[in-house]
Short mmCIF file of C-alpha atoms and ligand atoms in Angstrom, two decimals:
data_model
loop_
_atom_site.label_atom_id
_atom_site.label_comp_id
_atom_site.label_asym_id
_atom_site.label_seq_id
_atom_site.Cartn_x
_atom_site.Cartn_y
_atom_site.Cartn_z
CA MET A 567 -26.99 2.84 -34.27
CA ILE A 568 -29.51 1.74 -36.58
CA ASN A 569 -29.30 2.18 -39.50
CA GLU A 570 -32.38 3.22 -41.54
CA THR A 571 -31.35 3.12 -44.33
CA LYS A 572 -30.17 -0.36 -43.43
CA LYS A 573 -31.42 -3.68 -45.35
CA VAL A 574 -32.74 -5.22 -41.63
CA PRO A 575 -33.30 -8.97 -41.94
CA LEU A 576 -36.57 -8.88 -39.81
CA HIS A 577 -36.51 -12.46 -38.13
CA MET A 578 -32.99 -13.93 -37.98
CA SER A 579 -33.01 -17.65 -37.18
CA ILE A 580 -29.17 -19.91 -36.29
CA ILE A 581 -28.43 -23.55 -35.94
CA MET A 582 -26.65 -22.62 -32.92
CA ASP A 583 -23.31 -25.70 -33.89
CA GLY A 584 -20.46 -26.58 -32.98
CA ASN A 585 -20.02 -26.59 -28.73
CA GLY A 586 -18.38 -29.60 -28.88
CA ARG A 587 -15.01 -29.30 -31.31
CA TRP A 588 -15.26 -25.90 -29.36
CA ALA A 589 -14.71 -27.83 -25.30
CA ASN A 590 -12.57 -30.02 -27.34
CA GLU A 591 -10.27 -28.27 -29.31
CA ARG A 592 -9.39 -27.12 -25.74
CA GLY A 593 -9.35 -30.29 -23.93
CA LYS A 594 -12.72 -30.49 -21.96
CA GLU A 595 -15.76 -32.35 -22.15
CA ARG A 596 -18.73 -31.30 -24.85
CA VAL A 597 -21.25 -30.08 -21.93
CA TYR A 598 -18.04 -27.88 -21.85
CA GLY A 599 -18.63 -25.82 -24.53
CA HIS A 600 -22.68 -26.15 -23.98
CA PHE A 601 -21.93 -23.96 -21.26
CA GLU A 602 -20.04 -21.48 -23.56
CA GLY A 603 -23.10 -21.47 -25.76
CA VAL A 604 -25.34 -19.75 -23.43
CA SER A 605 -23.26 -16.30 -22.96
CA SER A 606 -22.88 -16.55 -27.07
CA VAL A 607 -26.82 -16.14 -26.74
CA ARG A 608 -27.10 -13.47 -24.50
CA ALA A 609 -24.07 -11.40 -26.75
CA CYS A 610 -26.74 -12.12 -29.71
CA VAL A 611 -30.01 -10.73 -28.15
CA GLU A 612 -28.33 -7.76 -27.05
CA ALA A 613 -27.00 -7.92 -30.65
CA ALA A 614 -30.92 -8.29 -31.65
CA VAL A 615 -31.96 -5.62 -30.30
CA GLU A 616 -29.07 -3.47 -30.76
CA ASN A 617 -29.32 -4.14 -34.71
CA GLY A 618 -32.91 -3.94 -35.02
CA VAL A 619 -33.91 -7.26 -35.47
CA ARG A 620 -37.19 -7.62 -34.20
CA TYR A 621 -37.21 -10.97 -34.19
CA LEU A 622 -34.24 -13.88 -33.46
CA SER A 623 -34.90 -17.46 -33.10
CA LEU A 624 -32.05 -20.44 -32.43
CA PHE A 625 -32.26 -23.64 -32.77
CA ALA A 626 -31.47 -25.22 -29.45
CA PHE A 627 -32.24 -29.76 -29.89
CA SER A 628 -33.57 -31.26 -32.97
CA GLU A 629 -35.40 -33.99 -32.43
CA GLU A 630 -32.71 -36.02 -34.01
CA ASN A 631 -30.75 -35.12 -30.78
CA TRP A 632 -32.61 -37.12 -29.44
CA ASN A 633 -30.56 -39.85 -29.86
CA ARG A 634 -27.20 -38.27 -28.37
CA PRO A 635 -25.34 -39.90 -25.38
CA SER A 636 -28.38 -39.66 -22.53
CA ASP A 637 -26.20 -37.73 -19.87
CA GLU A 638 -25.51 -35.08 -22.70
CA VAL A 639 -28.88 -34.86 -23.23
CA SER A 640 -30.04 -34.63 -19.41
CA THR A 641 -26.92 -31.70 -19.14
CA LEU A 642 -28.54 -29.70 -21.77
CA MET A 643 -32.41 -30.07 -20.90
CA GLY A 644 -31.08 -29.25 -17.69
CA LEU A 645 -28.91 -26.21 -18.53
CA MET A 646 -32.34 -25.06 -20.77
CA VAL A 647 -33.91 -24.35 -17.35
CA LYS A 648 -30.99 -22.39 -15.54
CA ALA A 649 -30.35 -20.05 -18.44
CA MET A 650 -34.22 -19.29 -18.96
CA ALA A 651 -34.06 -18.98 -14.59
CA ASP A 652 -31.32 -16.60 -15.04
CA GLU A 653 -31.88 -14.64 -17.74
CA MET A 654 -35.83 -14.13 -17.52
CA ASP A 655 -35.32 -10.76 -15.52
CA SER A 656 -33.09 -9.05 -17.90
CA LEU A 657 -34.64 -10.49 -20.91
CA ASP A 658 -38.40 -9.01 -19.23
CA ARG A 659 -36.95 -6.00 -18.18
CA ASN A 660 -35.43 -5.65 -21.57
CA GLY A 661 -38.58 -5.62 -23.57
CA VAL A 662 -37.70 -9.20 -24.79
CA ARG A 663 -40.87 -11.98 -25.68
CA PHE A 664 -39.47 -15.38 -24.50
CA MET A 665 -41.56 -18.13 -26.91
CA VAL A 666 -39.98 -22.33 -26.71
CA LEU A 667 -40.90 -24.44 -29.83
CA GLY A 668 -41.07 -27.50 -30.91
CA ASN A 669 -42.35 -31.21 -30.21
CA ARG A 670 -43.51 -30.21 -26.18
CA GLU A 671 -44.38 -33.41 -24.87
CA ARG A 672 -41.16 -34.72 -25.33
CA LEU A 673 -40.07 -32.61 -22.77
CA ASP A 674 -39.98 -32.85 -19.11
CA PRO A 675 -42.63 -31.74 -16.53
CA GLU A 676 -40.40 -29.94 -15.32
CA LEU A 677 -38.65 -27.64 -17.92
CA ASN A 678 -42.47 -27.17 -19.48
CA ALA A 679 -43.45 -25.63 -16.57
CA THR A 680 -40.42 -23.04 -16.45
CA ILE A 681 -40.98 -22.06 -20.68
CA ASP A 682 -44.39 -22.26 -19.60
CA ALA A 683 -43.73 -19.49 -17.26
CA CYS A 684 -41.83 -17.46 -18.98
CA MET A 685 -44.13 -16.74 -22.07
CA ALA A 686 -46.60 -16.15 -20.04
CA ARG A 687 -44.53 -13.39 -18.33
CA THR A 688 -43.56 -11.87 -21.28
CA SER A 689 -46.13 -12.82 -23.49
CA GLY A 690 -46.41 -8.37 -23.97
CA ASN A 691 -42.60 -7.85 -24.65
CA GLU A 692 -42.19 -6.10 -27.77
CA VAL A 693 -39.20 -4.65 -28.45
CA LEU A 694 -38.47 -8.47 -29.63
CA THR A 695 -38.96 -12.38 -30.11
CA LEU A 696 -36.99 -14.15 -28.61
CA ILE A 697 -37.51 -17.93 -30.59
CA ILE A 698 -36.49 -21.00 -28.79
CA PHE A 699 -36.53 -24.29 -30.65
CA LEU A 700 -36.26 -27.34 -28.53
CA SER A 701 -36.95 -31.03 -30.29
CA TYR A 702 -38.24 -29.63 -33.55
CA SER A 703 -37.68 -30.50 -36.39
CA GLY A 704 -39.01 -29.51 -39.61
CA LYS A 705 -40.53 -32.76 -41.09
CA TRP A 706 -42.18 -32.75 -37.37
CA ASP A 707 -43.41 -29.93 -37.71
CA ILE A 708 -45.15 -30.65 -41.20
CA LEU A 709 -46.37 -33.73 -39.61
CA GLN A 710 -48.41 -32.70 -36.31
CA ALA A 711 -49.28 -29.99 -39.03
CA ALA A 712 -50.65 -32.57 -41.38
CA LYS A 713 -52.81 -34.63 -39.23
CA ARG A 714 -53.88 -31.85 -37.08
CA LEU A 715 -55.84 -30.68 -40.47
CA ALA A 716 -56.76 -34.18 -41.34
CA LEU A 717 -58.12 -35.07 -37.25
CA GLU A 718 -60.19 -31.43 -37.55
CA LEU A 719 -61.25 -32.87 -41.08
CA ALA A 720 -62.32 -36.29 -40.12
CA GLU A 721 -63.64 -35.01 -36.87
CA CYS A 722 -65.74 -32.16 -39.45
CA PRO A 723 -66.85 -33.47 -42.80
CA GLU A 724 -68.46 -29.94 -43.39
CA LYS A 725 -64.55 -28.92 -44.25
CA ARG A 726 -64.19 -30.62 -46.47
CA GLU A 727 -64.03 -27.70 -49.12
CA ASP A 728 -62.43 -25.49 -46.55
CA VAL A 729 -59.78 -27.69 -46.72
CA SER A 730 -59.38 -28.34 -50.01
CA ASN A 731 -59.01 -24.54 -51.17
CA LEU A 732 -56.62 -24.28 -48.29
CA ASP A 733 -54.18 -22.25 -49.94
CA ALA A 734 -50.10 -22.37 -48.56
CA ASP A 735 -49.88 -18.92 -45.88
CA GLY A 736 -53.88 -21.41 -44.60
CA PHE A 737 -51.33 -24.31 -44.10
CA SER A 738 -49.15 -22.02 -42.71
CA ARG A 739 -52.19 -21.61 -40.45
CA TYR A 740 -51.22 -25.65 -38.65
CA LEU A 741 -47.75 -24.66 -38.33
CA VAL A 742 -45.50 -24.40 -34.83
CA THR A 743 -44.24 -21.13 -36.04
CA ASP A 744 -48.01 -19.68 -36.65
CA GLY A 745 -47.95 -15.69 -36.45
CA ILE A 746 -44.12 -15.59 -36.62
CA PRO A 747 -42.82 -14.40 -40.09
CA ASP A 748 -40.61 -17.08 -41.88
CA PRO A 749 -36.73 -16.07 -40.98
CA ASP A 750 -35.03 -13.85 -43.99
CA LEU A 751 -31.90 -15.16 -42.89
CA ILE A 752 -30.71 -18.45 -41.88
CA VAL A 753 -27.11 -18.21 -40.01
CA ARG A 754 -25.12 -21.87 -39.22
CA THR A 755 -21.50 -21.55 -37.61
CA SER A 756 -18.72 -24.37 -37.70
CA GLY A 757 -18.81 -24.68 -40.96
CA GLU A 758 -21.34 -26.99 -41.92
CA TYR A 759 -23.59 -26.32 -44.60
CA ARG A 760 -27.04 -28.02 -44.50
CA LEU A 761 -29.92 -27.63 -43.21
CA SER A 762 -30.22 -30.61 -41.00
CA ASN A 763 -33.71 -30.46 -41.09
CA TYR A 764 -34.81 -27.08 -39.89
CA LEU A 765 -37.32 -25.02 -40.84
CA LEU A 766 -37.92 -27.10 -43.84
CA TRP A 767 -41.00 -25.23 -45.12
CA GLN A 768 -40.15 -20.93 -42.91
CA GLY A 769 -36.93 -21.19 -44.93
CA ALA A 770 -38.38 -21.31 -48.96
CA TYR A 771 -36.68 -18.69 -49.54
CA SER A 772 -34.29 -17.93 -46.84
CA GLU A 773 -31.09 -16.03 -47.49
CA PHE A 774 -28.21 -18.01 -46.23
CA TYR A 775 -25.17 -17.24 -44.52
CA PHE A 776 -21.84 -20.38 -43.45
CA THR A 777 -19.85 -19.28 -41.10
CA GLU A 778 -16.48 -21.49 -39.45
CA THR A 779 -16.20 -19.73 -36.40
CA LEU A 780 -17.93 -22.52 -33.73
CA TRP A 781 -21.12 -21.25 -31.60
CA PRO A 782 -19.88 -20.75 -28.33
CA ASP A 783 -16.89 -18.12 -30.28
CA PHE A 784 -20.26 -15.96 -32.03
CA ARG A 785 -20.73 -13.00 -30.60
CA LYS A 786 -21.23 -9.81 -31.47
CA GLU A 787 -18.81 -8.67 -34.48
CA GLU A 788 -20.49 -12.32 -36.09
CA PHE A 789 -23.86 -10.95 -35.56
CA ALA A 790 -22.53 -8.01 -37.08
CA LYS A 791 -21.25 -9.74 -40.79
CA ALA A 792 -24.47 -11.64 -40.41
CA VAL A 793 -25.96 -8.76 -40.09
CA GLU A 794 -23.89 -6.97 -43.25
CA SER A 795 -23.75 -9.32 -45.40
CA TYR A 796 -27.66 -9.96 -45.78
CA ALA A 797 -28.24 -6.24 -47.35
CA LYS A 798 -25.89 -6.87 -49.88
CA ARG A 799 -28.83 -10.07 -51.07
CA ASP A 800 -30.95 -9.33 -53.87
CA ARG A 801 -34.04 -11.24 -53.64
CA ARG A 802 -35.84 -12.03 -56.18
CA TYR A 803 -38.64 -14.68 -55.44
CA GLY A 804 -38.60 -16.36 -58.39
CA LYS A 805 -38.84 -12.86 -60.33
CA VAL A 806 -37.17 -11.15 -62.83
CA LYS A 807 -36.21 -7.82 -61.86
C1 IPE B 1393 -24.53 -27.47 -31.28
O1 IPE B 1393 -23.26 -28.04 -30.73
C2 IPE B 1393 -25.60 -28.07 -29.34
C3 IPE B 1393 -26.45 -28.80 -30.13
C4 IPE B 1393 -26.53 -29.36 -31.89
C5 IPE B 1393 -27.17 -29.32 -29.49
P1 IPE B 1393 -22.82 -29.63 -30.83
O2 IPE B 1393 -23.19 -30.38 -29.80
O3 IPE B 1393 -23.61 -30.07 -31.66
O4 IPE B 1393 -20.97 -29.58 -30.98
P2 IPE B 1393 -20.63 -30.22 -32.13
O5 IPE B 1393 -21.19 -30.08 -33.69
O6 IPE B 1393 -20.32 -31.42 -31.49
O7 IPE B 1393 -18.81 -29.18 -32.52
C1 IPE B 1394 -28.30 -29.19 -35.61
O1 IPE B 1394 -26.85 -29.65 -35.53
C2 IPE B 1394 -29.58 -29.37 -35.40
C3 IPE B 1394 -28.83 -28.01 -33.72
C4 IPE B 1394 -28.51 -27.02 -33.49
C5 IPE B 1394 -30.34 -27.83 -32.58
P1 IPE B 1394 -25.87 -30.58 -35.14
O2 IPE B 1394 -25.08 -30.59 -34.38
O3 IPE B 1394 -27.37 -31.57 -34.06
O4 IPE B 1394 -26.67 -31.92 -37.43
P2 IPE B 1394 -25.74 -32.32 -37.80
O5 IPE B 1394 -25.34 -33.46 -37.20
O6 IPE B 1394 -24.51 -31.57 -38.15
O7 IPE B 1394 -26.23 -31.89 -38.46
MG1 MG B 1395 -23.09 -30.08 -34.70
#
């Protein structure tokens, strides 16, 4: 039941961390934690719908994560393809619009084709927008926006005045998150207290929620605790209330 009077984040974002430690604690390979983490993704998508969250974004793979051992990287990429193939029917049936944002040029063609198919199939859905940040980093996003803007100006010098009048909202239209509201709440699991180059621009006024729980253990109950914590926050945006 959605409580109409409760303050719910319109956009909740999660830095899914702690898969490797979860597996190591059980004497298993790190990738076992990534496999188990897919069940947490499923649980959080359901929880988002149940709690009335309209945008759920998940940090799945950073630009820096390309520096991990190549077998871990290829297992993770294979897991993405499999998870999308396995989950797409159910996501579509439940009205979930699926998106992947990040540096798509670094992804292999099979993964890109799967992403394109899933995004096209679910583009009209309106219950929940699920965004997977893949090969994403905040600095990369700001840089690609600045480069596109510079190239546009080089090709079209008459835009000079438009560019000099550009404000923060105008600039944010060049970020990959164009059209997506900024995250109201950013959650990070596994007891790490940092952004790791995640939504640097978009998170300017986000609330934060940190938990010791490792990502494979982050299920509906943990999701509800984060939403509960958000409901008690007082957002002031620099003003006096
Ligand atoms: C998060 O878990 C998943 C990714 C970053 C891909 P980790 O793989 O970072 O797990 P820990 O932090 O080493 O435990
Ligand atoms: C952040 O987790 C990136 C994702 C969750 C995708 P990491 O495990 O890569 O972050 P660091 O290296 O501990 O900062
Ligand atoms: Mg980690």
